[in-house]
Short mmCIF file of C-alpha atoms and ligand atoms in Angstrom, two decimals:
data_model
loop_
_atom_site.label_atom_id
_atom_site.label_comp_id
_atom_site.label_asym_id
_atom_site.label_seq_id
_atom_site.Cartn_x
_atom_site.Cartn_y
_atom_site.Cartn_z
CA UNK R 1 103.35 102.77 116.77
CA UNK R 2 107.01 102.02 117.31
CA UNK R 3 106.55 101.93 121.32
CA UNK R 4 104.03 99.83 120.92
CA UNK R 5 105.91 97.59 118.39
CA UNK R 6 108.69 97.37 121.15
CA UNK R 7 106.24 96.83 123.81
CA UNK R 8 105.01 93.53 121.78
CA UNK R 9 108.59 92.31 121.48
CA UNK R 10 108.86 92.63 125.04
CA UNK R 11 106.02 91.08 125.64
CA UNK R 12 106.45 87.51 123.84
CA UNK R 13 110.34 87.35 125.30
CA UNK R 14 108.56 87.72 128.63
CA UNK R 15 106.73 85.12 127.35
CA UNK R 16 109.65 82.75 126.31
CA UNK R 17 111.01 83.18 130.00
CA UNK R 18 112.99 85.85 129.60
CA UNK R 19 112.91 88.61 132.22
CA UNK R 20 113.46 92.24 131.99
CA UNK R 21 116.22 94.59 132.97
CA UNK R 22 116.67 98.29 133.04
CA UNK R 23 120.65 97.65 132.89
CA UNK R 24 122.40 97.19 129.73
CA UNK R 25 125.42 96.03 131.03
CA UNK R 26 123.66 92.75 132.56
CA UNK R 27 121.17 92.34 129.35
CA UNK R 28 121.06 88.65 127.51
CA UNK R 29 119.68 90.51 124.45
CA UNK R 30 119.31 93.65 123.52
CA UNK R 31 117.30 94.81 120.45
CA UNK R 32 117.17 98.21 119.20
CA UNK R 33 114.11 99.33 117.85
CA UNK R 34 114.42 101.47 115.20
CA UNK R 35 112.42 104.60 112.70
CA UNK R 36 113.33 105.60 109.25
CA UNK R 37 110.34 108.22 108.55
CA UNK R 38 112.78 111.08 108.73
CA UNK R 39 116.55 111.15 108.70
CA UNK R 40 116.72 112.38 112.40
CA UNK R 41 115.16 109.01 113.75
CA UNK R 42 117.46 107.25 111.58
CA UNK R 43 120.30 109.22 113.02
CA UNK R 44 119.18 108.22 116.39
CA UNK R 45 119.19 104.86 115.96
CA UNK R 46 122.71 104.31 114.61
CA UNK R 47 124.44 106.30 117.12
CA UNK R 48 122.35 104.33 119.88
CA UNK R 49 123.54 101.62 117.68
CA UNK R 50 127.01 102.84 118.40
CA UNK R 51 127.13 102.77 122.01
CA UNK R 52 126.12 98.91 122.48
CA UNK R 53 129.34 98.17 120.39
CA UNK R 54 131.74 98.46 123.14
CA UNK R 55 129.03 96.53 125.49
CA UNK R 56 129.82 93.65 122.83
CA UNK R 57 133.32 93.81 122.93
CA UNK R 58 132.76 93.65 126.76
CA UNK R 59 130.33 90.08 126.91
CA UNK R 60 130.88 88.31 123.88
CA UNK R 61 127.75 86.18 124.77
CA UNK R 62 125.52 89.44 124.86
CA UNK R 63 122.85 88.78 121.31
CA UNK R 64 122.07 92.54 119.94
CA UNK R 65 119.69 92.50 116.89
CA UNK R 66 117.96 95.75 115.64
CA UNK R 67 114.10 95.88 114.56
CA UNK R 68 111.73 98.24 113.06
CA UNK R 69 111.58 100.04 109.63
CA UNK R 70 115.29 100.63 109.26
CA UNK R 71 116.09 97.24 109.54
CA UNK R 72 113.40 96.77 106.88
CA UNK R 73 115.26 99.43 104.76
CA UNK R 74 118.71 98.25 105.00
CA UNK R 75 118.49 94.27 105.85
CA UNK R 76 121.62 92.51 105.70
CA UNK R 77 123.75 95.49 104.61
CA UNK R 78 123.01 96.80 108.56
CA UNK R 79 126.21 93.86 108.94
CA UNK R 80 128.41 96.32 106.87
CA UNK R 81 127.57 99.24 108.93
CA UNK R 82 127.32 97.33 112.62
CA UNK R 83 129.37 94.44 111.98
CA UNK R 84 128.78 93.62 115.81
CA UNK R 85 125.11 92.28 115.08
CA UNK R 86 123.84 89.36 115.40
CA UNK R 87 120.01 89.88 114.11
CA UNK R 88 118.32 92.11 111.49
CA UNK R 89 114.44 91.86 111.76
CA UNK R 90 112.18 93.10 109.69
CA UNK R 91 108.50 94.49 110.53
CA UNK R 92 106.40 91.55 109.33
CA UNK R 93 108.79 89.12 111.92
CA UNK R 94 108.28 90.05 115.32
CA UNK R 95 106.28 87.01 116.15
CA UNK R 96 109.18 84.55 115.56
CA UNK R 97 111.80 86.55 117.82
CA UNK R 98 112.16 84.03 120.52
CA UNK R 99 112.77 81.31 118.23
CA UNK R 100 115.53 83.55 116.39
CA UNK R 101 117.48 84.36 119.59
CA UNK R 102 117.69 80.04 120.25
CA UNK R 103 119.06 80.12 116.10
CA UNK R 104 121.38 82.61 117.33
CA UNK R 105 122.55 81.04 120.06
CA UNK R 106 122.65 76.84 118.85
CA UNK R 107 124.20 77.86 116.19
CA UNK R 108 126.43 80.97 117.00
CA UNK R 109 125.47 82.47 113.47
CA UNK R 110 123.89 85.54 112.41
CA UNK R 111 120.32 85.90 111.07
CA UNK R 112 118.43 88.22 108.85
CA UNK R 113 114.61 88.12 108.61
CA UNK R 114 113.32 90.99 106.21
CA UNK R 115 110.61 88.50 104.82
CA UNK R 116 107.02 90.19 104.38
CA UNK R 117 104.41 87.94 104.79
CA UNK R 118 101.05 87.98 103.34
CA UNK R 119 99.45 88.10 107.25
CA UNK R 120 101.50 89.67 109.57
CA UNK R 121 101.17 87.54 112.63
CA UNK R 122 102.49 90.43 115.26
CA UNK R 123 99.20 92.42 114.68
CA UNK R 124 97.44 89.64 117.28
CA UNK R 125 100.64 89.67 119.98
CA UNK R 126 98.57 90.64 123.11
CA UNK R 127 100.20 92.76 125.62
CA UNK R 128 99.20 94.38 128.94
CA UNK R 129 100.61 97.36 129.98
CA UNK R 130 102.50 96.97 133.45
CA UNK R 131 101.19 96.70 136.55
CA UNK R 132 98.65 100.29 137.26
CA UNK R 133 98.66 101.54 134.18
CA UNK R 134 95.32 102.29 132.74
CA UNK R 135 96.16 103.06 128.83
CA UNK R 136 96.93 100.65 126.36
CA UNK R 137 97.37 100.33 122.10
CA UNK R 138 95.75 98.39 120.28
CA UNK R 139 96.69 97.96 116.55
CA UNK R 140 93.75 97.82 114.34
CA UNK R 141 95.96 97.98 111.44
CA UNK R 142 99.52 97.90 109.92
CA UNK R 143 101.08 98.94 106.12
CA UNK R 144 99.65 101.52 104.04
CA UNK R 145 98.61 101.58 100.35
CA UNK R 146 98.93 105.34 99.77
CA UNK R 147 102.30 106.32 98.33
CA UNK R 148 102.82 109.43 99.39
CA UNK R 149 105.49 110.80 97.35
CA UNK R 150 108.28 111.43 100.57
CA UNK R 151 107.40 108.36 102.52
CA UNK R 152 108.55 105.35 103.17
CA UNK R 153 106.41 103.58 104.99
CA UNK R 154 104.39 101.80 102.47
CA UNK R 155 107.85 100.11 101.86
CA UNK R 156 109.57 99.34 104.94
CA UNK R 157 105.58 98.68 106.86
CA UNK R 158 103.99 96.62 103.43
CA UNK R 159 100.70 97.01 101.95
CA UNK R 160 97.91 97.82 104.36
CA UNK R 161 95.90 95.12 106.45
CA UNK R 162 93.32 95.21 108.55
CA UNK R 163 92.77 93.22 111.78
CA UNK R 164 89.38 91.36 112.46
CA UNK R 165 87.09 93.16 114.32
CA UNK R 166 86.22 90.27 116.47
CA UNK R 167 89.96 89.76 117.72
CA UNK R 168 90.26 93.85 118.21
CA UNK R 169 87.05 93.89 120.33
CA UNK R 170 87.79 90.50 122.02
CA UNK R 171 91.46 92.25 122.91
CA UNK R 172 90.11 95.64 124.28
CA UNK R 173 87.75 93.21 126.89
CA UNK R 174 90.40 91.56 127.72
CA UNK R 175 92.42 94.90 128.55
CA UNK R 176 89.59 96.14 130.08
CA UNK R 177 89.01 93.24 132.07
CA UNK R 178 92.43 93.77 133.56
CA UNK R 179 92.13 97.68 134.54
CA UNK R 180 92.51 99.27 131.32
CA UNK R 181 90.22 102.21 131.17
CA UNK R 182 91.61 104.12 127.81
CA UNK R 183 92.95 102.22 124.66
CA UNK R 184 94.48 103.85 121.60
CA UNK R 185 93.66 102.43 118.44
CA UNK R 186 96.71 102.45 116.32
CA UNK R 187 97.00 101.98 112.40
CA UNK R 188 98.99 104.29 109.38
CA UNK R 189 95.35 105.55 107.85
CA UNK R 190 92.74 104.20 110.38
CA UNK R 191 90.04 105.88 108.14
CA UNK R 192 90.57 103.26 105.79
CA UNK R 193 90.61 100.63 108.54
CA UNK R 194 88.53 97.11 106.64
CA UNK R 195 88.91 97.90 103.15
CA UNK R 196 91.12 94.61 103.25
CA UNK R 197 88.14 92.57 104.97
CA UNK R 198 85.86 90.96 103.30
CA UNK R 199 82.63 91.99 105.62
CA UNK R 200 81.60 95.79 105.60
CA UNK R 201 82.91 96.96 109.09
CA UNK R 202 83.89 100.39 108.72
CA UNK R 203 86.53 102.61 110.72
CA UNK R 204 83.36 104.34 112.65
CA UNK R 205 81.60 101.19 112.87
CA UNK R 206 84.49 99.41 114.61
CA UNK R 207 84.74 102.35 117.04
CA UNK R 208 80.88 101.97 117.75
CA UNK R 209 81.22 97.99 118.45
CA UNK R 210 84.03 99.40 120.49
CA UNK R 211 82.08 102.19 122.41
CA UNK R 212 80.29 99.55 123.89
CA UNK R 213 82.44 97.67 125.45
CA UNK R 214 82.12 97.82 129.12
CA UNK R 215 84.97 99.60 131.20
CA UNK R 216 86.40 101.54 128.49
CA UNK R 217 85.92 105.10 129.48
CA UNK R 218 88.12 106.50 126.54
CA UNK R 219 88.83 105.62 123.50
CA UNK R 220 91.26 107.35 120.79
CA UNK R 221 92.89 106.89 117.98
CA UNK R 222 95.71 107.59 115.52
CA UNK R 223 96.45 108.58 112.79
CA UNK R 224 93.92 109.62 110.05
CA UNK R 225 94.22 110.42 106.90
CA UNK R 226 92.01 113.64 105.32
CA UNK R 227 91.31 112.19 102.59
CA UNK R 228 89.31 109.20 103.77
CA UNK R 229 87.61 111.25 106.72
CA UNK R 230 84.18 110.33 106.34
CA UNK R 231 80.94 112.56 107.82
CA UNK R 232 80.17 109.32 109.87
CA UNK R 233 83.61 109.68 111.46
CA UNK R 234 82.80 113.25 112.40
CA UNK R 235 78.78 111.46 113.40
CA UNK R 236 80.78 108.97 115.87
CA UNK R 237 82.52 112.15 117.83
CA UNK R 238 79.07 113.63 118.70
CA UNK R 239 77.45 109.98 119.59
CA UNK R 240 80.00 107.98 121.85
CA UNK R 241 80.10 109.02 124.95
CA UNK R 242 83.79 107.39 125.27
CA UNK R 243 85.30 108.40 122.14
CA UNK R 244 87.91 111.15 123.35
CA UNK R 245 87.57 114.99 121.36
CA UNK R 246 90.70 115.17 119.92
CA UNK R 247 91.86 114.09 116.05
CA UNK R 248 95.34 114.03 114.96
CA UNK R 249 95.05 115.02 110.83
CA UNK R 250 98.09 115.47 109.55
CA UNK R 251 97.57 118.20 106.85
CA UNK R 252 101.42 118.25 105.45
CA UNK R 253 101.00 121.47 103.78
CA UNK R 254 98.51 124.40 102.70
CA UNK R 255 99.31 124.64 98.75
CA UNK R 256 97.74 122.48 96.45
CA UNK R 257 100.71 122.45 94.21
CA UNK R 258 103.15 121.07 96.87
CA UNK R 259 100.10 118.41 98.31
CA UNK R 260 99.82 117.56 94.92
CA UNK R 261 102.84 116.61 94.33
CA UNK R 262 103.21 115.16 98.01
CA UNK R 263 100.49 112.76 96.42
CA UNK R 264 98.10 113.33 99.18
CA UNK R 265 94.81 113.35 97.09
CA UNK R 266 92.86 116.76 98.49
CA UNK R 267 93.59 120.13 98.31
CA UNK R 268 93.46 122.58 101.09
CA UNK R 269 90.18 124.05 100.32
CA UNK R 270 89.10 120.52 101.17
CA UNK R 271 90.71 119.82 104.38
CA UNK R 272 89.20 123.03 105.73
CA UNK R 273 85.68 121.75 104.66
CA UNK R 274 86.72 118.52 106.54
CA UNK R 275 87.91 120.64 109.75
CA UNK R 276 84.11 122.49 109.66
CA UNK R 277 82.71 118.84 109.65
CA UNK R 278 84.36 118.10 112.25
CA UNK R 279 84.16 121.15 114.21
CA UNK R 280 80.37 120.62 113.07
CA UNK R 281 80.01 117.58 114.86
CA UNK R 282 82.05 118.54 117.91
CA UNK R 283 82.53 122.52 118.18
CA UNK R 284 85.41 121.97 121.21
CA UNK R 285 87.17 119.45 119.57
CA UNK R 286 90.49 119.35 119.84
CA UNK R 287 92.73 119.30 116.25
CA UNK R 288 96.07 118.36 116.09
CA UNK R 289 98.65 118.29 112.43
CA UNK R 290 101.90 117.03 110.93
CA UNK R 291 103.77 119.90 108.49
CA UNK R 292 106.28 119.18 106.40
CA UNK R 293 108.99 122.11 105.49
CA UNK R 294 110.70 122.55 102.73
CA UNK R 295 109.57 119.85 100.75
CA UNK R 296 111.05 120.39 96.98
CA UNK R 297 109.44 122.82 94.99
CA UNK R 298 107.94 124.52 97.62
CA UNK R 299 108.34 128.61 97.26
CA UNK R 300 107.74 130.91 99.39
CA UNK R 301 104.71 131.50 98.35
CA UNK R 302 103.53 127.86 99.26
CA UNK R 303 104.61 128.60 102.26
CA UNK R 304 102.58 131.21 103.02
CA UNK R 305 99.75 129.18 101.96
CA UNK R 306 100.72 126.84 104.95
CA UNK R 307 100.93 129.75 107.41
CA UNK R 308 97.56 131.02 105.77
CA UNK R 309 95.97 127.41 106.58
CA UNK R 310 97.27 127.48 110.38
CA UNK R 311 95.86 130.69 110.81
CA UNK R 312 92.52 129.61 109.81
CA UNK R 313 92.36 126.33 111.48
CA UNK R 314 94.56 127.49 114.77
CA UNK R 315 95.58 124.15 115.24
CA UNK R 316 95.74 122.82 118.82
CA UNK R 317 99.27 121.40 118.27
CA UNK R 318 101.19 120.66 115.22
CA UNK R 319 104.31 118.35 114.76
CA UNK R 320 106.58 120.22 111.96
CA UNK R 321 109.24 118.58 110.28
CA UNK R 322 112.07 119.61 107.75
CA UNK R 323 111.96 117.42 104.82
CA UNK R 324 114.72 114.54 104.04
CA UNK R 325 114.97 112.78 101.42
CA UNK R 326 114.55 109.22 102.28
CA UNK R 327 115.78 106.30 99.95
CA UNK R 328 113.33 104.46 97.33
CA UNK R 329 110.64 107.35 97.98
CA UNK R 330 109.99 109.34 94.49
CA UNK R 331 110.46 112.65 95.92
CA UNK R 332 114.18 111.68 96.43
CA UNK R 333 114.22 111.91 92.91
CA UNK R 334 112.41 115.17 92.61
CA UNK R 335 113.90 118.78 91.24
CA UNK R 336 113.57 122.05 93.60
CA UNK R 337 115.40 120.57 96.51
CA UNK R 338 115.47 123.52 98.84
CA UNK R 339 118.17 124.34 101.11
CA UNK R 340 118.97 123.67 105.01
CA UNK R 341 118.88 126.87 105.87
CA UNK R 342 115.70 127.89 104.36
CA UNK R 343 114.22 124.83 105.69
CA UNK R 344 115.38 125.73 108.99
CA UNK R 345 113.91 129.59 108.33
CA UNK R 346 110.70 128.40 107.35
CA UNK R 347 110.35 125.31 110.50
CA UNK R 348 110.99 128.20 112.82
CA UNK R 349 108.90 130.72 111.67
CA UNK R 350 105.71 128.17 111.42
CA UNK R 351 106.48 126.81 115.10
CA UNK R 352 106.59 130.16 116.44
CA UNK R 353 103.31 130.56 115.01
CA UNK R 354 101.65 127.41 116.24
CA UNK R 355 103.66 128.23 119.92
CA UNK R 356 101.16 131.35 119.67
CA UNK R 357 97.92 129.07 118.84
CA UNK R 358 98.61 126.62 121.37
CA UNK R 359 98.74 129.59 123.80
CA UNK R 360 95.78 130.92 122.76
CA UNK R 361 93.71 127.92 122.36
CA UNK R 362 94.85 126.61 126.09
CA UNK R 363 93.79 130.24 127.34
CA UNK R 364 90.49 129.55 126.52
CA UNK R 365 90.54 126.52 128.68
CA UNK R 366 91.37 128.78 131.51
CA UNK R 367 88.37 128.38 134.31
CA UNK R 368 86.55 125.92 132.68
CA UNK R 369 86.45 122.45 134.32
CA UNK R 370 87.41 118.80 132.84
CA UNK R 371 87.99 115.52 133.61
CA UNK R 372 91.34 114.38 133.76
CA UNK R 373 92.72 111.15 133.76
CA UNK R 374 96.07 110.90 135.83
CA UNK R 375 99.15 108.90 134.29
CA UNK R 376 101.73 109.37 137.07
CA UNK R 377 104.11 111.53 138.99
CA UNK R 378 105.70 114.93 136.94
CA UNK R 379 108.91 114.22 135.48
CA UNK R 380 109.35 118.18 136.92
CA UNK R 381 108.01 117.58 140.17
CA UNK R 382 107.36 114.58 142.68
CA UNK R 383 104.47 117.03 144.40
CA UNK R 384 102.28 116.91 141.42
CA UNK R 385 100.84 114.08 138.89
CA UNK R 386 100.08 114.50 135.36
CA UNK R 387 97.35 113.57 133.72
CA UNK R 388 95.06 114.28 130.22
CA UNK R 389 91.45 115.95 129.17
CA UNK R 390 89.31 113.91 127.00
CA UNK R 391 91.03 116.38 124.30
CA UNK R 392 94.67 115.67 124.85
CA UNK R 393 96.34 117.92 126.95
CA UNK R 394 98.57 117.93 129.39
CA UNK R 395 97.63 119.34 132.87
CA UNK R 396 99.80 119.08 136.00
CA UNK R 397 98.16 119.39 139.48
CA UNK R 398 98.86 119.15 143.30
CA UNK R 399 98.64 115.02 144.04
CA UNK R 400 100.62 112.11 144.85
CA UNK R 401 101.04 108.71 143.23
CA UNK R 402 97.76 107.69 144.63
CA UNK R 403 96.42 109.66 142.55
CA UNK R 404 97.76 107.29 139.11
CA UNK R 405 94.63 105.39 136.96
CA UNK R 406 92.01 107.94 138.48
CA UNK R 407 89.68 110.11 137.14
CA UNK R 408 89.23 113.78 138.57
CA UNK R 409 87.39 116.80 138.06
CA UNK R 410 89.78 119.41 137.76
CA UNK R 411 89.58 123.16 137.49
CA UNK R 412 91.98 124.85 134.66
CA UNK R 413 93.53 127.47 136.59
CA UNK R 414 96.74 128.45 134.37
CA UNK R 415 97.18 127.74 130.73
CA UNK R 416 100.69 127.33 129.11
CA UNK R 417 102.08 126.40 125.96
CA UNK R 418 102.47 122.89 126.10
CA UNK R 419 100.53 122.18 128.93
CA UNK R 420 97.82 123.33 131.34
CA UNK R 421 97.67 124.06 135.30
CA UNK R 422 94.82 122.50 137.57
CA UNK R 423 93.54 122.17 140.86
CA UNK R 424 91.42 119.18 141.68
CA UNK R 425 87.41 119.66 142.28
CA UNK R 426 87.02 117.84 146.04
CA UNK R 427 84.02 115.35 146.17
CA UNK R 428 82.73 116.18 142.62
CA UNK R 429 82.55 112.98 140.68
CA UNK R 430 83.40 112.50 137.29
CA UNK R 431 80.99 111.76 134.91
N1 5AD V 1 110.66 114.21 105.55
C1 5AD V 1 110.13 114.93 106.57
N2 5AD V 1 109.05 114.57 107.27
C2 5AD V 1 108.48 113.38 106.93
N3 5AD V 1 107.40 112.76 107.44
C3 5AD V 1 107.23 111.59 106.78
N4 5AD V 1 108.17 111.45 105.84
C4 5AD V 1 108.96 112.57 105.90
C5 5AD V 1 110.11 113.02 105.18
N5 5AD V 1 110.63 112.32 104.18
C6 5AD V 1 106.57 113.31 108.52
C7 5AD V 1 105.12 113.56 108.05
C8 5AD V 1 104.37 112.45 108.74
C9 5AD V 1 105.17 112.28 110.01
C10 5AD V 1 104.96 110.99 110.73
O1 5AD V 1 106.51 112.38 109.60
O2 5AD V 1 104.69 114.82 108.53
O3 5AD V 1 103.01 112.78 108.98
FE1 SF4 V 2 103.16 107.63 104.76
FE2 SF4 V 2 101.18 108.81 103.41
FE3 SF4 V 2 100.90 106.29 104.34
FE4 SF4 V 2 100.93 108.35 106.09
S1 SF4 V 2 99.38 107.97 104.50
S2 SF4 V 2 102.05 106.38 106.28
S3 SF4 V 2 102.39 109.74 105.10
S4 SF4 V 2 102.32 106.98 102.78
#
C-alpha cells in the first residue's frame, strides 16, 4: 500500500511539472514516505530521515517533507525530532502536495497537513506504472473500522471507505488500455470492500465486474480479513478465469485466548473451516499469513497453538513479526508484556518451521508446468528474468530482458525456499 501511496505522489508532481531523479544530491524535493505498523518501519524511517539532514545543510533551497502513517502519528511534533523539515503530511492529503510545495516555497514557512477528510481525494489519483511494466495497484479502498487491539492503522489510515465501482473499473480499462495485463487490488480488509456505499456491490461482485474487463489476464488482491471471508469469495476463485490462486489471510495467531484479545473476531477452529472453503473451491490454491509473536499474554502454550495451526494449514509463506507496542493502540496498555528474548525464541522457531513448509509445498511444484508472467532481469543474475505463477511465486529462468511483460509456459525444474527454478516450454502458448 505504501509503494503505491508513493507511487501516487510521484505521479501528480510529475503532473505539476516536476521531473524525476534517482540522485538525492540534485533533488528539488524530497519526501520520505513513511510506516508505523511496527516499530522496525518506524525505525527505518527516522534514520533515513537522518541522512537527508546533512543534504539540507548542503542546499538550503532543497524542500524535504515526510508522508505516510508516521507523519499521521506524530504531526507537528516530527519538527521537534527533524527540525530540518519543511512539510508533515498526513494520509488523507496527498492530493494537495503540489500546491503545498508552492506554500513552502512563496512563503519560506513550514506546513503541517494531518487533516482527515470525510472523502479522501488520493483514492482517485491515477497512475501508470513506467514505461513496460505490465502490473499495476489499484486501491479499492483505504482506513479500516476494525480495531484490532495492537494496530494502528485505523488511527493513522481513518475509518474505512470504499471507492466507486464505476471509477475502479473505469481505472483498470484505462490501465489495461495502456499495457497493463495484471492489477492488484489494494485495500486494509478488501472483504469488506462497499459496506460504505450505498448500492449492494460486494467485494466478489466487484472482482466479477472486474473479471470482465478485457486485457486483464490477472487479477489479485490484498489483504483480507478472515473474518469477513465470504463462501462467494471462495465461489469467485473457482469461476474467473483471471482471478490469480493465491490469498494472503493474515491469521495473527492460533489461540483463541490471544486472537481474542487481539480483537480479531474468530477463533482458530474457524479460520481452518475458512482455509477448507477455500481449499474447497480451489484445491491448489496458494495461502499465504501474517503471525504475530509475543503478543502480551501469550504463553507458551499459545504458542504452540500457533505452531499447531501452521502445521495443519502448511502455509505457503508467512510474514512473522515480533510484537511492539505502538502508541494509542490498547494493547500498549495491556499486562503480560513478554520479553525480547522470548520473542526472538519464539519468531525463530516458527520461521524455521514455515522455511520447512515453503520447501515442501514448492517441492510439489517440481515437474509440473505453469504460466509465468516475467517482471524483469534477476537482481542475482543478468542471464535470467524473474517472473510469477498465477499463485505467487517466484521462479527464475534462462532469458533476457526481452523476455519482460510476457507470458510463458514454463517447466518447474528445481524448487527452493523462497523461490522456484524453470526452464521455458518453446512454442507452447499460454493459455
Ligand atoms: N506489532 C507487531 N506486528 C504488527 N502488525 C501490525 N501491528 C503490529 C504490532 N503492533 C503486523 C500484523 C499485520 C502486519 C501488516 O503487521 O501481522 O498483519
Ligand atoms: Fe489493522 Fe486489524 Fe485493520 Fe488489519 S484489520 S489494518 S490488523 S486494525
Amino acid at each position: 500500500m505504501n509503494v503505491h501511496d508513493s507511487e501516487q505522489m510521484a505521479q501528480i508532481l510529475s503532473d505539476a511539472g516536476y521531473v524525476k531523479t534517482d540522485k538525492a544530491d540534485r533533488a528539488d524535493v524530497i519526501i520520505v514516505n513513511t510506516c508505523s505498523v511496527r516499530e522496525k518501519a518506524a525505525q527505518k524511517a527516522y534514520s533515513q530521515l537522518g541522512r537527508l539532514k546533512k543534504l539540507r545543510e548542503k542546499r538550503p533551497g532543497l524542500v524535504i517533507g515526510v508522508a505516510g502513517c508516521l507523519a499521521q502519528e506524530h504531526g507537528a511534533g516530527f519538527f521537534r525530532r527533524a527540525p530540518y523539515l519543511d512539510l508533515v503530511l498526513g494520509t488523507h492529503n496527498i492530493h494537495r502536495l503540489p500546491g503545498i510545495i508552492e506554500e513552502i516555497n512563496n512563503a519560506g514557512s513550514r506546513v503541517v497537513d494531518t487533516s482527515f477528510r470525510e472523502s479522501v481525494r488520493s483514492l482517485g489519483i491515477r497512475t501508470l506504472p513506467p514505461d513496460g511494466d505490465v502490473s499495476a495497484y489499484v486501491t479499492i479502498m483505504q482506513g479500516c473500522n476494525n480495531f484490532c487491539s495492537y494496530c494502528i492503522v485505523p488511527y493513522v489510515r481513518g475509518r474505512e471507505e470504499s471507492r466507486a465501482s464505476g471509477e475502479i473499473v473505469d481505472e483498470i480499462r484505462f490501465l489495461a488500455d495502456n499495457g497493463i495485463r495484471e492489477v492488484t487490488l489494494l485495500g486494509q480488509n478488501v472483504n469488506s470492500y462497499g459496506s460504505t456505499l450505498s448500492g449492494d456491490t460486494s467485494f466478489p461482485a466487484l472482482l466479477r465486474m472486474i473479471g470482465k474487463i478485457e486485457g486483464i489476464d490477472r487479477i489479485r488482491f490484498t489483504t483480507s480479513h478472515p473474518k469477513d471471508l465470504s463462501e462467494e469469495l471462495a465461489v469467485c476463485f473457482a469461476d474467473l478465469d483471471n482471478l490469480c490462486e493465491h490469498i494472503h489471510l493474515p491469521v495473527q495467531s492460533g489461540s483463541d485466548h490471544v486472537l481474542k484479545r487481539m480483537k480479531r473476531g474468530y477463533t482458530a477452529g474457524e479460520y481452518l473451516k475458512k482455509i477448507d472453503m477455500l481449499r474447497n473451491a480451489c484445491p491448489d490454491i496458494t495461502i499465504t499469513s501474517d503471525i504475530i509473536v509475543g503478543f502480551p499474554g501469550e504463553k507458551d502454550s499459545d504458542f504452540q497453538k500457533t505452531i499447531d495451526l501452521m502445521k495443519e494449514v502448511r502455509f505457503d509463506n508467512t510474514f512473522s513479526f515480533k510484537y511492539s507496542d505502538r502508541h494509542g493502540t490498547a494493547s500498549e496498555g495491556y499486562d503480560g508484556k513478554v520479553e525480547e528474548g522470548v520473542k526472538g525464541e519464539r519468531l525463530s522457531e516458527l520461521q524455521l518451521l514455515q522455511e520447512s513448509h515453503s520447501l515442501e509445498k514448492n517441492r510439489g511444484l517440481e515437474g509440473t508446468v505453469k504460466d509465468v508472467l516475467i517482471e524483469g532481469v534477476s537482481k542475482n543474475n543478468d542471464t535470467d528474468v524473474t517472473g510469477r505463477t498465477r499463485g505467487n511465486k517466484i521462479v527464475n529462468l534462462a532469458g533476457d530482458t526481452g523476455l519482460t511483460g510476457k507470458t510463458v509456459r514454463v517447466r518447474i525444474a528445481q524448487a527452493y525456499v523462497h523461490s522456484l527454478r524453470g526452464e521455458i516450454i518453446q512454442g507452447e502458448k499460454c493459455l
